[in-house]
Amino acid sequence: MASAFPKENPELVARLRDPSTVRSAFTEATRLYTEPLYWQIRRLVRDHDDANDLLQNTFMKAWSSIENFRGEAKLSTWLYKIAINESLGFLEREKRRQKVSLDDPEAANIHNISADTSLNGNALAQKLQDAIATLPEKQRIVFNMKYFDDMKYEEISEILGTSVGALKASYHIASKKIEQYFENND
């Protein structure tokens, strides 16, 4: 399902910063990062069409601000941050649009997962997705980045602007909540 981010390529980053090669380099970056970004977005928004739209928005924002990318952060981190921000903005707009109760956002997440016919994996995988959907947004993001993308806490910290200690605590709490969900829903 998920795809790991490609290894950082200094030559690609140099080509992105060179006006004479930026177009071809961006095309290559798009090819390399489409799948992993799609799955990160998809785990947050659940709907395939919404994920595709947000992926396109992510690349459009990246292209429109490519001249601001200096290579100080990893390319994957920069793209990941854009994708997460696009996804969070979308979720916030959807929450307002659907007028979902702020007291029960996980009910809407579970409904979205259950209604999504493309996530028809085995029962255990579905149960894991249901458990993840009950997590608060921040814990869900941290859990997805660590568990599915196997990202280092330092990378997640750079993307989310949160301390490593807070991320470790969020992941630990999320893991415990998921474990509890499995125990309560046998």
mmCIF file with all atom_site columns, C-alpha atoms in Angstrom:
data_model
loop_
_atom_site.group_PDB
_atom_site.id
_atom_site.type_symbol
_atom_site.label_atom_id
_atom_site.label_alt_id
_atom_site.label_comp_id
_atom_site.label_asym_id
_atom_site.label_entity_id
_atom_site.label_seq_id
_atom_site.pdbx_PDB_ins_code
_atom_site.Cartn_x
_atom_site.Cartn_y
_atom_site.Cartn_z
_atom_site.occupancy
_atom_site.B_iso_or_equiv
_atom_site.pdbx_formal_charge
_atom_site.auth_seq_id
_atom_site.auth_comp_id
_atom_site.auth_asym_id
_atom_site.auth_atom_id
_atom_site.pdbx_PDB_model_num
ATOM 1   C CA . MET A 1 1   ? 0.000   0.000  0.000   1.00 0.00 ? 1   MET A CA 1
ATOM 2   C CA . ALA A 1 2   ? 2.446   2.671  1.125   1.00 0.00 ? 2   ALA A CA 1
ATOM 3   C CA . SER A 1 3   ? 5.664   3.510  -0.577  1.00 0.00 ? 3   SER A CA 1
ATOM 4   C CA . ALA A 1 4   ? 8.776   4.790  1.173   1.00 0.00 ? 4   ALA A CA 1
ATOM 5   C CA . PHE A 1 5   ? 10.259  8.073  0.114   1.00 0.00 ? 5   PHE A CA 1
ATOM 6   C CA . PRO A 1 6   ? 13.180  7.770  -2.263  1.00 0.00 ? 6   PRO A CA 1
ATOM 7   C CA . LYS A 1 7   ? 16.663  8.395  -0.938  1.00 0.00 ? 7   LYS A CA 1
ATOM 8   C CA . GLU A 1 8   ? 17.663  12.040 -1.061  1.00 0.00 ? 8   GLU A CA 1
ATOM 9   C CA . ASN A 1 9   ? 19.391  12.797 -4.353  1.00 0.00 ? 9   ASN A CA 1
ATOM 10  C CA . PRO A 1 10  ? 21.774  15.788 -4.135  1.00 0.00 ? 10  PRO A CA 1
ATOM 11  C CA . GLU A 1 11  ? 22.089  15.907 -7.950  1.00 0.00 ? 11  GLU A CA 1
ATOM 12  C CA . LEU A 1 12  ? 18.291  16.226 -8.298  1.00 0.00 ? 12  LEU A CA 1
ATOM 13  C CA . VAL A 1 13  ? 18.221  18.988 -5.679  1.00 0.00 ? 13  VAL A CA 1
ATOM 14  C CA . ALA A 1 14  ? 21.000  20.838 -7.543  1.00 0.00 ? 14  ALA A CA 1
ATOM 15  C CA . ARG A 1 15  ? 19.021  20.524 -10.792 1.00 0.00 ? 15  ARG A CA 1
ATOM 16  C CA . LEU A 1 16  ? 15.900  21.876 -9.046  1.00 0.00 ? 16  LEU A CA 1
ATOM 17  C CA . ARG A 1 17  ? 17.862  24.955 -8.018  1.00 0.00 ? 17  ARG A CA 1
ATOM 18  C CA . ASP A 1 18  ? 19.235  25.555 -11.528 1.00 0.00 ? 18  ASP A CA 1
ATOM 19  C CA . PRO A 1 19  ? 16.807  27.552 -13.741 1.00 0.00 ? 19  PRO A CA 1
ATOM 20  C CA . SER A 1 20  ? 18.054  25.763 -16.871 1.00 0.00 ? 20  SER A CA 1
ATOM 21  C CA . THR A 1 21  ? 17.202  22.278 -15.503 1.00 0.00 ? 21  THR A CA 1
ATOM 22  C CA . VAL A 1 22  ? 14.383  22.984 -13.052 1.00 0.00 ? 22  VAL A CA 1
ATOM 23  C CA . ARG A 1 23  ? 11.584  21.746 -15.367 1.00 0.00 ? 23  ARG A CA 1
ATOM 24  C CA . SER A 1 24  ? 13.087  18.347 -16.057 1.00 0.00 ? 24  SER A CA 1
ATOM 25  C CA . ALA A 1 25  ? 14.177  17.983 -12.434 1.00 0.00 ? 25  ALA A CA 1
ATOM 26  C CA . PHE A 1 26  ? 10.678  18.825 -11.185 1.00 0.00 ? 26  PHE A CA 1
ATOM 27  C CA . THR A 1 27  ? 9.203   16.257 -13.587 1.00 0.00 ? 27  THR A CA 1
ATOM 28  C CA . GLU A 1 28  ? 11.579  13.670 -12.128 1.00 0.00 ? 28  GLU A CA 1
ATOM 29  C CA . ALA A 1 29  ? 10.747  14.716 -8.552  1.00 0.00 ? 29  ALA A CA 1
ATOM 30  C CA . THR A 1 30  ? 7.054   14.411 -9.350  1.00 0.00 ? 30  THR A CA 1
ATOM 31  C CA . ARG A 1 31  ? 7.587   10.902 -10.702 1.00 0.00 ? 31  ARG A CA 1
ATOM 32  C CA . LEU A 1 32  ? 9.644   9.873  -7.662  1.00 0.00 ? 32  LEU A CA 1
ATOM 33  C CA . TYR A 1 33  ? 7.378   11.347 -4.987  1.00 0.00 ? 33  TYR A CA 1
ATOM 34  C CA . THR A 1 34  ? 3.876   10.827 -6.411  1.00 0.00 ? 34  THR A CA 1
ATOM 35  C CA . GLU A 1 35  ? 3.228   7.434  -4.857  1.00 0.00 ? 35  GLU A CA 1
ATOM 36  C CA . PRO A 1 36  ? 4.576   8.056  -1.336  1.00 0.00 ? 36  PRO A CA 1
ATOM 37  C CA . LEU A 1 37  ? 2.872   11.453 -1.133  1.00 0.00 ? 37  LEU A CA 1
ATOM 38  C CA . TYR A 1 38  ? -0.382  9.986  -2.415  1.00 0.00 ? 38  TYR A CA 1
ATOM 39  C CA . TRP A 1 39  ? -0.435  7.341  0.321   1.00 0.00 ? 39  TRP A CA 1
ATOM 40  C CA . GLN A 1 40  ? 0.389   9.825  3.062   1.00 0.00 ? 40  GLN A CA 1
ATOM 41  C CA . ILE A 1 41  ? -2.448  12.072 1.892   1.00 0.00 ? 41  ILE A CA 1
ATOM 42  C CA . ARG A 1 42  ? -4.772  9.107  1.424   1.00 0.00 ? 42  ARG A CA 1
ATOM 43  C CA . ARG A 1 43  ? -4.283  7.904  4.986   1.00 0.00 ? 43  ARG A CA 1
ATOM 44  C CA . LEU A 1 44  ? -5.433  11.327 6.163   1.00 0.00 ? 44  LEU A CA 1
ATOM 45  C CA . VAL A 1 45  ? -8.351  12.058 3.843   1.00 0.00 ? 45  VAL A CA 1
ATOM 46  C CA . ARG A 1 46  ? -9.440  8.506  2.955   1.00 0.00 ? 46  ARG A CA 1
ATOM 47  C CA . ASP A 1 47  ? -11.136 9.291  -0.378  1.00 0.00 ? 47  ASP A CA 1
ATOM 48  C CA . HIS A 1 48  ? -9.191  8.458  -3.548  1.00 0.00 ? 48  HIS A CA 1
ATOM 49  C CA . ASP A 1 49  ? -10.485 11.440 -5.551  1.00 0.00 ? 49  ASP A CA 1
ATOM 50  C CA . ASP A 1 50  ? -9.782  13.876 -2.706  1.00 0.00 ? 50  ASP A CA 1
ATOM 51  C CA . ALA A 1 51  ? -6.288  12.402 -2.298  1.00 0.00 ? 51  ALA A CA 1
ATOM 52  C CA . ASN A 1 52  ? -5.595  12.813 -6.006  1.00 0.00 ? 52  ASN A CA 1
ATOM 53  C CA . ASP A 1 53  ? -6.801  16.429 -5.917  1.00 0.00 ? 53  ASP A CA 1
ATOM 54  C CA . LEU A 1 54  ? -4.648  17.184 -2.879  1.00 0.00 ? 54  LEU A CA 1
ATOM 55  C CA . LEU A 1 55  ? -1.655  15.502 -4.507  1.00 0.00 ? 55  LEU A CA 1
ATOM 56  C CA . GLN A 1 56  ? -2.073  17.739 -7.551  1.00 0.00 ? 56  GLN A CA 1
ATOM 57  C CA . ASN A 1 57  ? -2.411  20.781 -5.260  1.00 0.00 ? 57  ASN A CA 1
ATOM 58  C CA . THR A 1 58  ? 0.754   19.718 -3.458  1.00 0.00 ? 58  THR A CA 1
ATOM 59  C CA . PHE A 1 59  ? 2.768   19.593 -6.678  1.00 0.00 ? 59  PHE A CA 1
ATOM 60  C CA . MET A 1 60  ? 1.237   22.844 -7.952  1.00 0.00 ? 60  MET A CA 1
ATOM 61  C CA . LYS A 1 61  ? 2.220   24.607 -4.702  1.00 0.00 ? 61  LYS A CA 1
ATOM 62  C CA . ALA A 1 62  ? 5.679   23.072 -4.865  1.00 0.00 ? 62  ALA A CA 1
ATOM 63  C CA . TRP A 1 63  ? 6.112   24.211 -8.468  1.00 0.00 ? 63  TRP A CA 1
ATOM 64  C CA . SER A 1 64  ? 4.867   27.723 -7.736  1.00 0.00 ? 64  SER A CA 1
ATOM 65  C CA . SER A 1 65  ? 7.363   28.080 -4.898  1.00 0.00 ? 65  SER A CA 1
ATOM 66  C CA . ILE A 1 66  ? 10.249  26.054 -6.321  1.00 0.00 ? 66  ILE A CA 1
ATOM 67  C CA . GLU A 1 67  ? 12.450  29.149 -6.414  1.00 0.00 ? 67  GLU A CA 1
ATOM 68  C CA . ASN A 1 68  ? 12.120  29.290 -2.607  1.00 0.00 ? 68  ASN A CA 1
ATOM 69  C CA . PHE A 1 69  ? 13.444  25.751 -2.200  1.00 0.00 ? 69  PHE A CA 1
ATOM 70  C CA . ARG A 1 70  ? 17.090  26.199 -1.285  1.00 0.00 ? 70  ARG A CA 1
ATOM 71  C CA . GLY A 1 71  ? 17.924  22.613 -0.427  1.00 0.00 ? 71  GLY A CA 1
ATOM 72  C CA . GLU A 1 72  ? 18.429  23.429 3.263   1.00 0.00 ? 72  GLU A CA 1
ATOM 73  C CA . ALA A 1 73  ? 15.740  20.877 4.129   1.00 0.00 ? 73  ALA A CA 1
ATOM 74  C CA . LYS A 1 74  ? 15.480  17.540 2.381   1.00 0.00 ? 74  LYS A CA 1
ATOM 75  C CA . LEU A 1 75  ? 13.321  17.577 -0.726  1.00 0.00 ? 75  LEU A CA 1
ATOM 76  C CA . SER A 1 76  ? 11.137  14.839 0.775   1.00 0.00 ? 76  SER A CA 1
ATOM 77  C CA . THR A 1 77  ? 10.638  16.889 3.944   1.00 0.00 ? 77  THR A CA 1
ATOM 78  C CA . TRP A 1 78  ? 9.680   19.975 1.958   1.00 0.00 ? 78  TRP A CA 1
ATOM 79  C CA . LEU A 1 79  ? 7.181   18.059 -0.197  1.00 0.00 ? 79  LEU A CA 1
ATOM 80  C CA . TYR A 1 80  ? 5.824   16.142 2.784   1.00 0.00 ? 80  TYR A CA 1
ATOM 81  C CA . LYS A 1 81  ? 5.216   19.390 4.658   1.00 0.00 ? 81  LYS A CA 1
ATOM 82  C CA . ILE A 1 82  ? 3.288   20.847 1.710   1.00 0.00 ? 82  ILE A CA 1
ATOM 83  C CA . ALA A 1 83  ? 1.213   17.648 1.419   1.00 0.00 ? 83  ALA A CA 1
ATOM 84  C CA . ILE A 1 84  ? 0.421   17.566 5.152   1.00 0.00 ? 84  ILE A CA 1
ATOM 85  C CA . ASN A 1 85  ? -0.569  21.241 5.159   1.00 0.00 ? 85  ASN A CA 1
ATOM 86  C CA . GLU A 1 86  ? -2.774  20.739 2.093   1.00 0.00 ? 86  GLU A CA 1
ATOM 87  C CA . SER A 1 87  ? -4.412  17.720 3.741   1.00 0.00 ? 87  SER A CA 1
ATOM 88  C CA . LEU A 1 88  ? -4.986  19.474 7.063   1.00 0.00 ? 88  LEU A CA 1
ATOM 89  C CA . GLY A 1 89  ? -6.486  22.486 5.304   1.00 0.00 ? 89  GLY A CA 1
ATOM 90  C CA . PHE A 1 90  ? -8.791  20.193 3.349   1.00 0.00 ? 90  PHE A CA 1
ATOM 91  C CA . LEU A 1 91  ? -9.872  18.328 6.502   1.00 0.00 ? 91  LEU A CA 1
ATOM 92  C CA . GLU A 1 92  ? -10.608 21.613 8.251   1.00 0.00 ? 92  GLU A CA 1
ATOM 93  C CA . ARG A 1 93  ? -12.700 22.832 5.306   1.00 0.00 ? 93  ARG A CA 1
ATOM 94  C CA . GLU A 1 94  ? -14.550 19.508 5.180   1.00 0.00 ? 94  GLU A CA 1
ATOM 95  C CA . LYS A 1 95  ? -15.230 19.639 8.912   1.00 0.00 ? 95  LYS A CA 1
ATOM 96  C CA . ARG A 1 96  ? -16.790 23.075 8.506   1.00 0.00 ? 96  ARG A CA 1
ATOM 97  C CA . ARG A 1 97  ? -18.649 22.060 5.352   1.00 0.00 ? 97  ARG A CA 1
ATOM 98  C CA . GLN A 1 98  ? -20.134 18.926 6.857   1.00 0.00 ? 98  GLN A CA 1
ATOM 99  C CA . LYS A 1 99  ? -20.675 20.585 10.233  1.00 0.00 ? 99  LYS A CA 1
ATOM 100 C CA . VAL A 1 100 ? -19.357 17.480 11.951  1.00 0.00 ? 100 VAL A CA 1
ATOM 101 C CA . SER A 1 101 ? -19.542 17.744 15.709  1.00 0.00 ? 101 SER A CA 1
ATOM 102 C CA . LEU A 1 102 ? -16.200 18.721 17.182  1.00 0.00 ? 102 LEU A CA 1
ATOM 103 C CA . ASP A 1 103 ? -16.919 16.243 19.988  1.00 0.00 ? 103 ASP A CA 1
ATOM 104 C CA . ASP A 1 104 ? -17.077 13.270 17.592  1.00 0.00 ? 104 ASP A CA 1
ATOM 105 C CA . PRO A 1 105 ? -14.721 13.746 14.611  1.00 0.00 ? 105 PRO A CA 1
ATOM 106 C CA . GLU A 1 106 ? -13.630 10.115 14.773  1.00 0.00 ? 106 GLU A CA 1
ATOM 107 C CA . ALA A 1 107 ? -17.171 8.949  13.944  1.00 0.00 ? 107 ALA A CA 1
ATOM 108 C CA . ALA A 1 108 ? -16.916 10.746 10.619  1.00 0.00 ? 108 ALA A CA 1
ATOM 109 C CA . ASN A 1 109 ? -13.474 9.228  9.986   1.00 0.00 ? 109 ASN A CA 1
ATOM 110 C CA . ILE A 1 110 ? -14.735 5.706  10.677  1.00 0.00 ? 110 ILE A CA 1
ATOM 111 C CA . HIS A 1 111 ? -17.728 6.301  8.400   1.00 0.00 ? 111 HIS A CA 1
ATOM 112 C CA . ASN A 1 112 ? -15.423 7.512  5.616   1.00 0.00 ? 112 ASN A CA 1
ATOM 113 C CA . ILE A 1 113 ? -13.215 4.433  5.942   1.00 0.00 ? 113 ILE A CA 1
ATOM 114 C CA . SER A 1 114 ? -16.155 2.038  5.977   1.00 0.00 ? 114 SER A CA 1
ATOM 115 C CA . ALA A 1 115 ? -17.747 3.746  2.984   1.00 0.00 ? 115 ALA A CA 1
ATOM 116 C CA . ASP A 1 116 ? -14.523 3.634  0.937   1.00 0.00 ? 116 ASP A CA 1
ATOM 117 C CA . THR A 1 117 ? -14.747 0.523  -1.214  1.00 0.00 ? 117 THR A CA 1
ATOM 118 C CA . SER A 1 118 ? -11.129 0.827  -2.379  1.00 0.00 ? 118 SER A CA 1
ATOM 119 C CA . LEU A 1 119 ? -9.860  0.098  1.139   1.00 0.00 ? 119 LEU A CA 1
ATOM 120 C CA . ASN A 1 120 ? -11.176 -3.455 1.084   1.00 0.00 ? 120 ASN A CA 1
ATOM 121 C CA . GLY A 1 121 ? -8.206  -5.209 2.673   1.00 0.00 ? 121 GLY A CA 1
ATOM 122 C CA . ASN A 1 122 ? -8.506  -8.026 5.111   1.00 0.00 ? 122 ASN A CA 1
ATOM 123 C CA . ALA A 1 123 ? -10.454 -7.661 8.338   1.00 0.00 ? 123 ALA A CA 1
ATOM 124 C CA . LEU A 1 124 ? -7.374  -6.992 10.462  1.00 0.00 ? 124 LEU A CA 1
ATOM 125 C CA . ALA A 1 125 ? -6.177  -4.194 8.185   1.00 0.00 ? 125 ALA A CA 1
ATOM 126 C CA . GLN A 1 126 ? -9.686  -2.705 8.243   1.00 0.00 ? 126 GLN A CA 1
ATOM 127 C CA . LYS A 1 127 ? -9.743  -2.918 12.029  1.00 0.00 ? 127 LYS A CA 1
ATOM 128 C CA . LEU A 1 128 ? -6.385  -1.116 12.180  1.00 0.00 ? 128 LEU A CA 1
ATOM 129 C CA . GLN A 1 129 ? -7.718  1.632  9.899   1.00 0.00 ? 129 GLN A CA 1
ATOM 130 C CA . ASP A 1 130 ? -10.829 1.936  12.103  1.00 0.00 ? 130 ASP A CA 1
ATOM 131 C CA . ALA A 1 131 ? -8.622  2.207  15.198  1.00 0.00 ? 131 ALA A CA 1
ATOM 132 C CA . ILE A 1 132 ? -6.405  4.864  13.581  1.00 0.00 ? 132 ILE A CA 1
ATOM 133 C CA . ALA A 1 133 ? -9.507  6.841  12.606  1.00 0.00 ? 133 ALA A CA 1
ATOM 134 C CA . THR A 1 134 ? -10.439 7.198  16.281  1.00 0.00 ? 134 THR A CA 1
ATOM 135 C CA . LEU A 1 135 ? -7.188  9.006  17.064  1.00 0.00 ? 135 LEU A CA 1
ATOM 136 C CA . PRO A 1 136 ? -7.062  12.780 17.347  1.00 0.00 ? 136 PRO A CA 1
ATOM 137 C CA . GLU A 1 137 ? -5.702  14.388 14.175  1.00 0.00 ? 137 GLU A CA 1
ATOM 138 C CA . LYS A 1 138 ? -2.157  15.054 15.437  1.00 0.00 ? 138 LYS A CA 1
ATOM 139 C CA . GLN A 1 139 ? -1.747  11.548 16.869  1.00 0.00 ? 139 GLN A CA 1
ATOM 140 C CA . ARG A 1 140 ? -3.114  10.068 13.638  1.00 0.00 ? 140 ARG A CA 1
ATOM 141 C CA . ILE A 1 141 ? -0.583  12.009 11.559  1.00 0.00 ? 141 ILE A CA 1
ATOM 142 C CA . VAL A 1 142 ? 2.342   11.060 13.811  1.00 0.00 ? 142 VAL A CA 1
ATOM 143 C CA . PHE A 1 143 ? 1.258   7.418  13.913  1.00 0.00 ? 143 PHE A CA 1
ATOM 144 C CA . ASN A 1 144 ? 0.904   7.243  10.120  1.00 0.00 ? 144 ASN A CA 1
ATOM 145 C CA . MET A 1 145 ? 4.303   8.847  9.521   1.00 0.00 ? 145 MET A CA 1
ATOM 146 C CA . LYS A 1 146 ? 6.083   6.583  11.996  1.00 0.00 ? 146 LYS A CA 1
ATOM 147 C CA . TYR A 1 147 ? 4.223   3.303  11.478  1.00 0.00 ? 147 TYR A CA 1
ATOM 148 C CA . PHE A 1 148 ? 3.512   3.314  7.737   1.00 0.00 ? 148 PHE A CA 1
ATOM 149 C CA . ASP A 1 149 ? 6.348   5.502  6.418   1.00 0.00 ? 149 ASP A CA 1
ATOM 150 C CA . ASP A 1 150 ? 8.907   4.425  9.044   1.00 0.00 ? 150 ASP A CA 1
ATOM 151 C CA . MET A 1 151 ? 10.088  8.015  9.335   1.00 0.00 ? 151 MET A CA 1
ATOM 152 C CA . LYS A 1 152 ? 12.589  9.026  11.987  1.00 0.00 ? 152 LYS A CA 1
ATOM 153 C CA . TYR A 1 153 ? 11.294  11.293 14.745  1.00 0.00 ? 153 TYR A CA 1
ATOM 154 C CA . GLU A 1 154 ? 13.759  13.970 13.633  1.00 0.00 ? 154 GLU A CA 1
ATOM 155 C CA . GLU A 1 155 ? 12.189  14.025 10.150  1.00 0.00 ? 155 GLU A CA 1
ATOM 156 C CA . ILE A 1 156 ? 8.673   14.169 11.568  1.00 0.00 ? 156 ILE A CA 1
ATOM 157 C CA . SER A 1 157 ? 9.792   16.965 13.883  1.00 0.00 ? 157 SER A CA 1
ATOM 158 C CA . GLU A 1 158 ? 11.088  18.974 10.937  1.00 0.00 ? 158 GLU A CA 1
ATOM 159 C CA . ILE A 1 159 ? 7.837   18.482 9.010   1.00 0.00 ? 159 ILE A CA 1
ATOM 160 C CA . LEU A 1 160 ? 5.403   19.149 11.849  1.00 0.00 ? 160 LEU A CA 1
ATOM 161 C CA . GLY A 1 161 ? 7.457   21.659 13.837  1.00 0.00 ? 161 GLY A CA 1
ATOM 162 C CA . THR A 1 162 ? 7.044   19.628 17.026  1.00 0.00 ? 162 THR A CA 1
ATOM 163 C CA . SER A 1 163 ? 9.748   18.476 19.419  1.00 0.00 ? 163 SER A CA 1
ATOM 164 C CA . VAL A 1 164 ? 11.027  14.919 19.167  1.00 0.00 ? 164 VAL A CA 1
ATOM 165 C CA . GLY A 1 165 ? 9.957   14.273 22.763  1.00 0.00 ? 165 GLY A CA 1
ATOM 166 C CA . ALA A 1 166 ? 6.393   15.384 22.060  1.00 0.00 ? 166 ALA A CA 1
ATOM 167 C CA . LEU A 1 167 ? 6.306   13.209 18.933  1.00 0.00 ? 167 LEU A CA 1
ATOM 168 C CA . LYS A 1 168 ? 7.506   10.159 20.852  1.00 0.00 ? 168 LYS A CA 1
ATOM 169 C CA . ALA A 1 169 ? 4.808   10.779 23.449  1.00 0.00 ? 169 ALA A CA 1
ATOM 170 C CA . SER A 1 170 ? 2.155   11.200 20.733  1.00 0.00 ? 170 SER A CA 1
ATOM 171 C CA . TYR A 1 171 ? 3.210   7.982  19.025  1.00 0.00 ? 171 TYR A CA 1
ATOM 172 C CA . HIS A 1 172 ? 3.267   6.072  22.322  1.00 0.00 ? 172 HIS A CA 1
ATOM 173 C CA . ILE A 1 173 ? -0.188  7.345  23.301  1.00 0.00 ? 173 ILE A CA 1
ATOM 174 C CA . ALA A 1 174 ? -1.554  6.587  19.812  1.00 0.00 ? 174 ALA A CA 1
ATOM 175 C CA . SER A 1 175 ? -0.141  3.055  19.965  1.00 0.00 ? 175 SER A CA 1
ATOM 176 C CA . LYS A 1 176 ? -1.742  2.492  23.365  1.00 0.00 ? 176 LYS A CA 1
ATOM 177 C CA . LYS A 1 177 ? -5.107  3.793  22.102  1.00 0.00 ? 177 LYS A CA 1
ATOM 178 C CA . ILE A 1 178 ? -4.929  1.477  19.101  1.00 0.00 ? 178 ILE A CA 1
ATOM 179 C CA . GLU A 1 179 ? -4.024  -1.442 21.343  1.00 0.00 ? 179 GLU A CA 1
ATOM 180 C CA . GLN A 1 180 ? -6.985  -0.559 23.583  1.00 0.00 ? 180 GLN A CA 1
ATOM 181 C CA . TYR A 1 181 ? -9.259  -0.333 20.531  1.00 0.00 ? 181 TYR A CA 1
ATOM 182 C CA . PHE A 1 182 ? -8.266  -3.881 19.541  1.00 0.00 ? 182 PHE A CA 1
ATOM 183 C CA . GLU A 1 183 ? -8.853  -5.177 23.067  1.00 0.00 ? 183 GLU A CA 1
ATOM 184 C CA . ASN A 1 184 ? -12.294 -3.535 23.257  1.00 0.00 ? 184 ASN A CA 1
ATOM 185 C CA . ASN A 1 185 ? -13.409 -4.605 19.773  1.00 0.00 ? 185 ASN A CA 1
ATOM 186 C CA . ASP A 1 186 ? -12.620 -8.314 19.692  1.00 0.00 ? 186 ASP A CA 1
#
